[in-house]
Amino acid sequence: MATDWLGSVVSINCGVTLGVYQGEVSSVDHGSQTISLRQPYHNGARCPVPEVTFSAMDIKELKFLDIQNTVHKPTAGQTAASEPGFLSAGCHAQSNRTTRSHATSNTAHSSTAPITILRRVPTGPSNSRGTAQTTPRRSNLRNGGAGGPVRTKDDECFGDGTDEDLDTDFDFEGNLALFDKAAVFSQIDGSSSHGNKAQHHSTHVEQKPLSYRHDENILEGKPVTYRQITVPQHGGKEYCTDSGLVVPSVPYDLHKRLLAAAERWGLTLERRLETIGVCSSQMALTLLGGPNRLTPKNVHQRPTVVLLCGPHIQGAQGISCGRHLANHEVEVFLFLPNFLKMQEAVTSEVSLFSRTSGKQVASMKDLPVSPVDLVINCLDCHENPLLREQAWYQSAADWANQNRAPVLSIDPPVSEQHQTVEAKWILSLGLPLPSSKKDSRVYLCDIGIPKQVYQEVGINYHSPFGCKFVIPLHTA
């Protein structure tokens, strides 16, 4: 009965290693348990040999795709009964009605075209993955069958016949429906219209709101008035802050009347000394390196500061600064000569300074020989300019100029003469005095004078400090 199946088109699945073969049955041998296919296709590609023979041991599944003269042929069940020897090796034959209708429509090409069992991709859009089956991969088998010639790598990659007479067409409409070009451009342009792209771009630019930086105010306000401080007596020089506010200088007489008015309202000398000491020490700590220098892991490199002070108010301000620096683990040397008479404020500050780790010296020989990190100059006095002629003052000034450390002068007096100690920074109090030192950078310190105290001496005052207590001033 094996001759009844000659000429039938079958599909033989030989597993993952050998793959799937399709072709026309040319012979069936009961003795050797083999079946041969004519004009075979291997995994959808035409084999280079005209015939392939399979053993029953290699066949995992056998399907009849097209049975010629089905009226005179037995059914799949009868074949299983009449071919017990062939099917006993593990082959399972069945009728593929789903593919039969497809193969019948291509009867004219049944002997020459490859038989595919791929389902056509639906034309409607679908977001689910895996709805369409892909073409099976080419097997690693390098020959077309048992005893077939070995194919080269070029034939395996670029061999002809792989795209011949494919029965499944690419679904262009279904794939095009997955990409909505109008919706994509609408999302890019921020508009739902589908007009001209250039017109959309110009409209988008016109309607784009203004963008602001993180430090800009989005609320419209009044124009900024940069001259917010006016004085009845001008010192002859003007400065400006980083934000552009104008800060005029005042003569020493007006500055002295301002401090006297503040003291009448309760801002005593002791309170001013403490405020000046805190602000000047903060500036000094910043000049020394701030958090990059003063850390617990850097105790072996403690900064060294030398304070040069006289027996007056300016000297007391420097001693207060040195006390705060010593409290912040800075190595402080205080130079203060032994005077027979010192102001009470100086004596009080020296008493507090003696309770710190700072060192007080009365001779220049006791100061460090090597360069230090910073020198704070408080030698000068507003009331007594003749101190410059004394020996202790001149020796201290010479030491500061010979030491290569930068100098910070706190509240220096107004002088048209050349400065004795070359200062890199000058710290003014409240309002700046007209300094003639062109090479020094001027800073302003807030000493806590209320606004109405300024008004009492005729100064229209608006604080230029903002969120800081010490700000830099630039020559206007």
Coordinates of C-alpha atoms in Angstrom, one line a residue:
M1 CA 0.0 0.0 0.0
A2 CA 3.1 2.3 0.1
T3 CA 2.7 3.0 -3.6
D4 CA -0.7 4.7 -2.8
W5 CA 1.2 7.6 -1.1
L6 CA 3.7 8.2 -3.9
G7 CA 3.3 11.8 -5.2
S8 CA 1.9 13.1 -2.0
V9 CA 3.2 16.4 -0.5
V10 CA 4.3 15.9 3.1
S11 CA 6.0 17.9 5.8
I12 CA 8.6 16.0 7.9
N13 CA 9.7 17.5 11.2
C14 CA 13.1 16.0 12.3
G15 CA 13.6 18.1 15.4
V16 CA 15.6 21.1 16.2
T17 CA 18.9 19.8 14.9
L18 CA 17.8 18.7 11.4
G19 CA 14.8 21.0 11.0
V20 CA 11.7 20.7 8.8
Y21 CA 11.6 19.3 5.3
Q22 CA 8.8 19.5 2.7
G23 CA 8.5 17.8 -0.6
E24 CA 6.8 15.1 -2.7
V25 CA 7.0 11.5 -1.7
S26 CA 9.1 9.6 -4.2
S27 CA 9.6 6.2 -2.5
V28 CA 8.8 4.4 0.8
D29 CA 11.0 1.4 1.8
H30 CA 9.5 -1.0 4.5
G31 CA 12.6 -3.0 4.9
S32 CA 15.0 -0.1 5.7
Q33 CA 12.3 2.0 7.3
T34 CA 13.0 5.0 5.1
I35 CA 11.1 7.6 3.1
S36 CA 12.4 9.8 0.2
L37 CA 11.2 13.2 -0.9
R38 CA 11.6 14.6 -4.4
Q39 CA 12.4 18.4 -4.9
P40 CA 12.7 18.9 -1.1
Y41 CA 12.6 22.2 0.8
H42 CA 14.6 22.6 4.0
N43 CA 13.2 25.2 6.5
G44 CA 11.4 27.0 3.6
A45 CA 14.5 27.0 1.3
R46 CA 15.1 24.8 -1.7
C47 CA 17.6 22.0 -1.1
P48 CA 20.6 21.8 -3.5
V49 CA 20.0 18.1 -4.0
P50 CA 17.0 16.7 -6.0
E51 CA 16.1 14.0 -3.5
V52 CA 16.4 13.5 0.3
T53 CA 16.0 10.2 2.2
F54 CA 14.9 10.1 5.9
S55 CA 15.1 7.3 8.4
A56 CA 12.1 6.6 10.7
M57 CA 14.3 7.1 13.7
D58 CA 15.0 10.8 12.7
I59 CA 11.3 11.6 12.1
K60 CA 9.5 13.4 14.9
E61 CA 6.3 14.3 13.1
L62 CA 4.9 13.7 9.6
K63 CA 2.1 15.8 8.1
F64 CA 0.3 15.3 4.7
L65 CA 0.0 18.7 3.1
D66 CA -1.6 17.7 -0.3
I67 CA -2.9 14.2 -1.2
Q68 CA -3.4 13.6 -4.9
N69 CA -6.5 11.6 -5.9
T70 CA -7.9 11.6 -2.4
V71 CA -10.9 9.6 -3.6
H72 CA -8.8 6.5 -4.3
K73 CA -6.4 7.0 -1.3
P74 CA -6.9 5.7 2.2
T75 CA -7.3 8.1 5.1
A76 CA -4.5 8.8 7.6
G77 CA -6.0 6.3 10.0
Q78 CA -5.9 3.5 7.4
T79 CA -2.3 4.4 6.6
A80 CA -1.4 4.0 10.2
A81 CA -3.0 0.6 10.2
S82 CA -1.4 -0.6 7.0
E83 CA 2.0 0.8 7.8
P84 CA 2.7 -0.5 11.3
G85 CA 6.4 -1.0 10.7
F86 CA 7.0 2.5 9.4
L87 CA 5.0 4.3 12.1
S88 CA 6.3 2.1 14.9
A89 CA 9.6 4.0 14.9
G90 CA 7.9 7.0 16.5
C91 CA 6.5 8.8 13.4
H92 CA 3.0 10.3 13.8
A93 CA 1.0 11.0 10.7
Q94 CA -2.0 13.3 10.5
S95 CA -4.0 15.3 8.0
N96 CA -3.4 19.0 8.1
R97 CA -6.7 20.4 7.0
T98 CA -5.7 24.0 7.8
T99 CA -2.8 23.8 5.4
R100 CA -4.7 21.6 2.9
S101 CA -7.0 24.4 1.9
H102 CA -3.9 26.7 1.5
A103 CA -2.0 24.1 -0.6
T104 CA -5.1 23.4 -2.8
S105 CA -5.2 27.1 -3.9
N106 CA -1.6 26.7 -5.1
T107 CA -1.9 23.3 -6.9
A108 CA -0.2 24.6 -9.9
H109 CA 3.0 25.3 -7.9
S110 CA 2.7 22.3 -5.6
S111 CA 5.7 20.6 -7.2
T112 CA 8.0 23.6 -7.6
A113 CA 7.1 26.2 -4.9
P114 CA 8.0 25.8 -1.2
I115 CA 5.2 24.9 1.1
T116 CA 4.9 27.4 4.0
I117 CA 2.6 27.2 7.0
L118 CA 2.9 30.8 8.1
R119 CA -0.2 32.7 9.0
R120 CA -0.8 36.0 7.4
V121 CA -0.4 39.0 9.8
P122 CA -3.8 40.7 10.4
T123 CA -4.3 44.0 8.6
G124 CA -5.6 45.9 11.7
P125 CA -3.1 47.5 14.2
S126 CA -2.1 45.5 17.2
N127 CA 0.1 46.3 20.1
S128 CA 0.5 42.7 21.3
R129 CA 3.7 41.0 20.6
G130 CA 4.1 37.7 19.0
T131 CA 0.9 37.7 16.9
A132 CA 2.8 36.9 13.7
Q133 CA 4.9 33.9 13.4
T134 CA 8.3 34.4 11.9
T135 CA 10.1 32.2 9.4
P136 CA 12.0 29.4 11.1
R137 CA 15.7 29.9 11.4
R138 CA 18.0 28.0 9.1
S139 CA 19.4 24.9 10.8
N140 CA 23.0 24.4 11.5
L141 CA 22.9 21.4 9.2
R142 CA 25.4 22.2 6.5
N143 CA 24.2 19.6 4.0
G144 CA 20.9 19.3 2.3
G145 CA 20.3 15.8 3.6
A146 CA 22.0 12.5 4.1
G147 CA 25.0 12.3 1.9
G148 CA 24.5 15.8 0.5
P149 CA 27.4 18.1 -0.6
V150 CA 28.7 20.5 2.0
R151 CA 27.6 24.1 1.4
T152 CA 30.1 27.0 1.7
K153 CA 29.5 29.9 4.1
D154 CA 28.7 32.2 1.3
D155 CA 26.0 29.8 0.1
E156 CA 24.6 29.6 3.5
C157 CA 24.4 33.4 3.9
F158 CA 23.8 34.5 0.3
G159 CA 22.6 31.4 -1.4
D160 CA 19.9 31.8 -4.0
G161 CA 16.5 30.4 -3.6
T162 CA 15.8 31.7 -0.1
D163 CA 13.4 34.4 -1.4
E164 CA 11.9 32.5 -4.3
D165 CA 8.1 32.2 -4.6
L166 CA 7.4 33.2 -1.0
D167 CA 3.8 32.5 -0.2
T168 CA 3.4 35.2 2.5
D169 CA 3.4 38.8 1.5
F170 CA 4.6 41.6 3.8
D171 CA 1.7 43.5 5.4
F172 CA 2.5 47.1 4.5
E173 CA -0.8 48.5 5.6
G174 CA -0.7 46.8 9.0
N175 CA 2.8 48.0 9.7
L176 CA 2.1 51.5 8.5
A177 CA -0.9 51.8 10.8
L178 CA 1.4 51.3 13.8
F179 CA 3.1 54.6 13.0
D180 CA 0.9 57.7 13.2
K181 CA 3.1 60.4 11.7
A182 CA 0.6 63.1 12.3
A183 CA 0.3 62.3 16.0
V184 CA 4.1 62.3 16.3
F185 CA 4.6 65.7 14.7
S186 CA 1.7 67.0 16.7
Q187 CA 3.4 65.9 19.9
I188 CA 6.7 67.4 18.8
D189 CA 5.3 70.8 17.9
G190 CA 3.0 70.9 20.9
S191 CA -0.1 71.4 18.7
S192 CA -2.9 69.2 17.5
S193 CA -3.2 70.7 14.0
H194 CA -1.6 69.1 11.0
G195 CA -0.8 72.2 8.9
N196 CA 2.5 73.3 7.6
K197 CA 5.4 72.4 9.9
A198 CA 7.2 75.7 9.4
Q199 CA 4.0 77.6 10.3
H200 CA 3.6 75.6 13.4
H201 CA 7.2 76.4 14.4
S202 CA 6.8 80.1 14.0
T203 CA 3.5 80.1 15.9
H204 CA 5.1 78.0 18.7
V205 CA 7.9 80.6 18.9
E206 CA 5.5 83.5 19.1
Q207 CA 3.4 81.9 21.8
K208 CA 6.4 80.6 23.9
P209 CA 6.4 82.3 27.3
L210 CA 9.5 84.1 28.6
S211 CA 11.8 81.9 30.6
Y212 CA 13.5 83.0 33.8
R213 CA 16.5 82.0 35.7
H214 CA 16.3 80.5 39.2
D215 CA 17.4 83.9 40.7
E216 CA 15.0 86.1 38.6
N217 CA 11.7 87.4 39.9
I218 CA 8.8 86.4 37.7
L219 CA 6.6 89.1 39.1
E220 CA 6.8 92.5 37.5
G221 CA 7.8 95.2 39.9
K222 CA 9.0 98.7 40.1
P223 CA 12.3 99.7 38.5
V224 CA 15.2 99.2 40.9
T225 CA 16.6 102.4 42.5
Y226 CA 20.3 101.9 42.8
R227 CA 21.0 105.1 44.7
Q228 CA 19.2 104.2 47.9
I229 CA 21.7 105.9 50.3
T230 CA 22.0 109.7 50.4
V231 CA 24.3 111.6 52.9
P232 CA 24.3 115.2 53.9
Q233 CA 28.1 115.4 53.6
H234 CA 29.8 113.5 50.8
G235 CA 33.2 112.1 51.4
G236 CA 34.2 112.6 47.8
K237 CA 34.2 109.0 46.7
E238 CA 31.5 106.5 45.8
Y239 CA 31.4 102.7 45.8
C240 CA 29.0 100.1 44.5
T241 CA 28.1 96.6 45.6
D242 CA 28.0 93.5 43.5
S243 CA 24.3 94.1 42.8
G244 CA 24.9 97.7 41.6
L245 CA 23.7 99.6 44.7
V246 CA 25.6 102.9 45.2
V247 CA 27.3 103.3 48.6
P248 CA 28.7 106.8 49.1
S249 CA 31.7 107.5 51.4
V250 CA 31.3 109.8 54.4
P251 CA 33.9 112.1 56.1
Y252 CA 35.2 111.1 59.5
D253 CA 33.3 113.8 61.3
L254 CA 29.9 112.5 60.0
H255 CA 31.0 108.9 60.8
K256 CA 31.9 110.0 64.4
R257 CA 28.5 111.6 64.9
L258 CA 26.8 108.5 63.6
L259 CA 28.6 106.3 66.2
A260 CA 27.8 108.8 69.0
A261 CA 24.1 108.7 68.1
A262 CA 24.1 104.9 68.0
E263 CA 25.7 104.8 71.5
R264 CA 23.0 107.1 72.8
W265 CA 20.4 104.6 71.6
G266 CA 22.1 101.7 73.4
L267 CA 24.6 100.5 70.8
T268 CA 27.5 100.8 73.3
L269 CA 31.2 100.4 72.5
E270 CA 31.3 96.9 73.9
R271 CA 28.4 95.7 71.7
R272 CA 30.1 97.3 68.6
L273 CA 33.4 95.6 69.5
E274 CA 31.8 92.2 69.7
T275 CA 30.0 92.7 66.3
I276 CA 33.1 94.0 64.6
G277 CA 35.1 91.1 66.1
V278 CA 32.6 88.5 64.8
C279 CA 32.3 90.0 61.3
S280 CA 36.1 90.6 60.8
S281 CA 36.9 87.1 62.0
Q282 CA 34.5 85.6 59.6
M283 CA 36.1 87.6 56.8
A284 CA 39.6 86.4 58.0
L285 CA 38.5 82.8 58.1
T286 CA 37.2 83.1 54.5
L287 CA 40.6 84.6 53.5
L288 CA 42.4 81.7 55.2
G289 CA 40.6 79.1 53.1
G290 CA 37.3 78.6 54.9
P291 CA 36.0 75.0 55.0
N292 CA 38.8 73.8 52.7
R293 CA 41.4 74.7 55.3
L294 CA 39.7 74.5 58.7
T295 CA 38.6 70.8 58.9
P296 CA 39.2 68.2 61.6
K297 CA 41.3 66.2 59.2
N298 CA 43.7 69.2 58.7
V299 CA 44.8 69.8 62.3
H300 CA 48.4 69.5 61.3
Q301 CA 48.2 72.6 59.1
R302 CA 46.5 75.1 61.3
P303 CA 46.6 78.6 59.8
T304 CA 48.7 81.2 61.6
V305 CA 47.5 84.8 62.0
V306 CA 49.5 87.8 63.5
L307 CA 47.6 90.8 65.0
L308 CA 49.4 94.1 65.2
C309 CA 47.4 96.3 67.6
G310 CA 47.8 99.7 69.3
P311 CA 46.4 101.0 72.7
H312 CA 43.2 102.5 71.2
I313 CA 39.7 101.6 69.9
Q314 CA 41.1 100.2 66.6
G315 CA 43.4 98.0 68.6
A316 CA 40.5 96.7 70.7
Q317 CA 38.6 95.8 67.6
G318 CA 41.7 93.7 66.4
I319 CA 41.9 92.0 69.8
S320 CA 38.3 91.0 69.6
C321 CA 38.9 89.6 66.1
G322 CA 41.8 87.6 67.4
R323 CA 39.8 86.1 70.2
H324 CA 37.2 84.7 67.8
L325 CA 39.9 83.4 65.5
A326 CA 41.5 81.6 68.4
N327 CA 38.2 80.1 69.3
H328 CA 38.1 78.6 65.8
E329 CA 41.4 76.7 66.2
V330 CA 43.5 79.4 64.5
E331 CA 47.0 79.9 65.8
V332 CA 47.0 83.6 66.8
F333 CA 49.9 85.9 67.8
L334 CA 48.9 89.2 69.3
F335 CA 51.5 92.0 69.3
L336 CA 50.6 94.7 71.9
P337 CA 53.4 96.8 73.4
N338 CA 53.6 97.4 77.2
F339 CA 52.0 100.7 77.7
L340 CA 51.7 102.6 80.9
K341 CA 48.2 103.7 80.0
M342 CA 45.6 101.9 77.8
Q343 CA 42.0 102.5 77.2
E344 CA 39.5 100.5 79.3
A345 CA 38.1 98.8 76.2
V346 CA 41.6 97.5 75.3
T347 CA 42.2 96.2 78.8
S348 CA 38.9 94.3 78.8
E349 CA 39.6 92.7 75.4
V350 CA 43.1 91.7 76.5
S351 CA 41.6 90.0 79.5
L352 CA 39.2 87.9 77.4
F353 CA 42.0 87.1 74.9
S354 CA 44.2 85.8 77.6
R355 CA 41.6 83.0 78.2
T356 CA 42.1 81.6 74.7
S357 CA 45.0 79.6 73.2
G358 CA 46.3 82.8 71.5
K359 CA 49.8 84.1 72.4
Q360 CA 50.4 87.7 73.4
V361 CA 53.8 89.3 72.8
A362 CA 55.2 92.7 73.4
S363 CA 58.4 92.5 71.3
M364 CA 58.9 91.9 67.6
K365 CA 61.5 89.3 68.4
D366 CA 58.8 87.0 69.7
L367 CA 56.8 87.0 66.5
P368 CA 57.2 84.1 64.0
V369 CA 60.2 84.4 61.7
S370 CA 58.7 82.3 58.9
P371 CA 55.9 83.8 56.8
V372 CA 52.5 83.5 58.3
D373 CA 49.1 83.0 56.6
L374 CA 47.6 86.5 57.4
V375 CA 48.5 89.7 59.1
I376 CA 45.7 91.9 60.6
N377 CA 46.7 95.5 61.0
C378 CA 45.1 97.6 63.8
L379 CA 48.1 99.9 64.5
D380 CA 46.5 103.2 63.2
C381 CA 44.2 105.5 65.2
H382 CA 41.7 108.1 63.9
E383 CA 42.4 110.5 66.8
N384 CA 46.2 110.3 67.1
P385 CA 48.2 110.2 63.8
L386 CA 51.4 110.9 65.6
L387 CA 51.7 107.2 66.6
R388 CA 53.4 106.5 63.3
E389 CA 56.5 108.4 64.6
Q390 CA 57.0 106.1 67.5
A391 CA 59.6 103.3 67.5
W392 CA 57.2 100.4 68.3
Y393 CA 54.9 101.4 65.4
Q394 CA 57.7 101.7 62.9
S395 CA 59.2 98.3 63.9
A396 CA 55.8 96.6 63.6
A397 CA 55.2 98.2 60.2
D398 CA 58.6 97.1 59.0
W399 CA 58.0 93.5 60.2
A400 CA 54.6 93.4 58.4
N401 CA 56.0 94.7 55.1
Q402 CA 59.0 92.3 55.2
N403 CA 56.7 89.3 55.9
R404 CA 55.3 88.0 52.7
A405 CA 51.8 87.4 54.2
P406 CA 48.8 89.4 52.9
V407 CA 47.5 92.2 55.2
L408 CA 44.0 93.0 56.3
S409 CA 43.4 96.5 57.8
I410 CA 40.4 96.9 60.1
D411 CA 38.9 100.4 60.2
P412 CA 42.0 102.3 58.9
P413 CA 42.0 106.2 59.3
V414 CA 41.6 108.7 56.5
S415 CA 45.0 109.7 55.3
E416 CA 46.3 111.3 52.2
Q417 CA 49.8 110.1 52.9
H418 CA 51.2 106.8 51.7
Q419 CA 50.0 103.9 53.9
T420 CA 52.7 102.6 56.3
V421 CA 51.5 99.0 56.1
E422 CA 50.7 97.8 52.6
A423 CA 47.2 96.3 53.0
K424 CA 45.6 94.0 50.5
W425 CA 42.1 94.3 52.1
I426 CA 40.4 97.1 54.0
L427 CA 37.4 96.6 56.2
S428 CA 35.2 99.7 56.8
L429 CA 32.5 99.9 59.4
G430 CA 28.9 101.0 58.7
L431 CA 29.7 103.4 55.8
P432 CA 33.1 103.6 54.1
L433 CA 35.6 106.4 54.6
P434 CA 37.2 108.0 51.5
S435 CA 40.3 105.9 51.3
S436 CA 43.2 106.9 49.0
K437 CA 44.6 103.4 48.9
K438 CA 44.1 102.4 45.3
D439 CA 45.7 99.0 45.5
S440 CA 43.5 97.8 48.4
R441 CA 40.2 96.1 48.0
V442 CA 37.5 97.7 50.2
Y443 CA 34.9 95.7 52.2
L444 CA 32.0 97.0 54.3
C445 CA 30.9 95.6 57.6
D446 CA 27.4 95.8 59.1
I447 CA 27.8 96.8 62.8
G448 CA 24.1 96.8 63.5
I449 CA 23.2 100.5 63.5
P450 CA 19.4 100.8 63.1
K451 CA 17.9 102.7 60.2
Q452 CA 16.4 105.5 62.3
V453 CA 19.8 106.2 63.8
Y454 CA 21.1 107.0 60.3
Q455 CA 18.1 109.3 59.8
E456 CA 18.9 111.1 63.0
V457 CA 22.2 112.3 61.5
G458 CA 20.6 113.1 58.2
I459 CA 21.5 109.9 56.3
N460 CA 18.7 108.4 54.1
Y461 CA 19.7 104.7 54.5
H462 CA 18.7 101.4 53.0
S463 CA 20.8 98.4 53.9
P464 CA 23.0 97.3 51.0
F465 CA 24.1 94.1 52.8
G466 CA 21.3 91.8 51.8
C467 CA 21.9 88.3 53.4
K468 CA 25.5 89.1 54.4
F469 CA 27.2 91.0 57.1
V470 CA 30.4 91.7 55.1
I471 CA 30.2 92.7 51.4
P472 CA 32.8 93.8 48.9
L473 CA 32.7 97.4 47.5
H474 CA 33.9 98.4 44.0
T475 CA 35.0 101.9 42.9
A476 CA 32.1 103.5 41.0

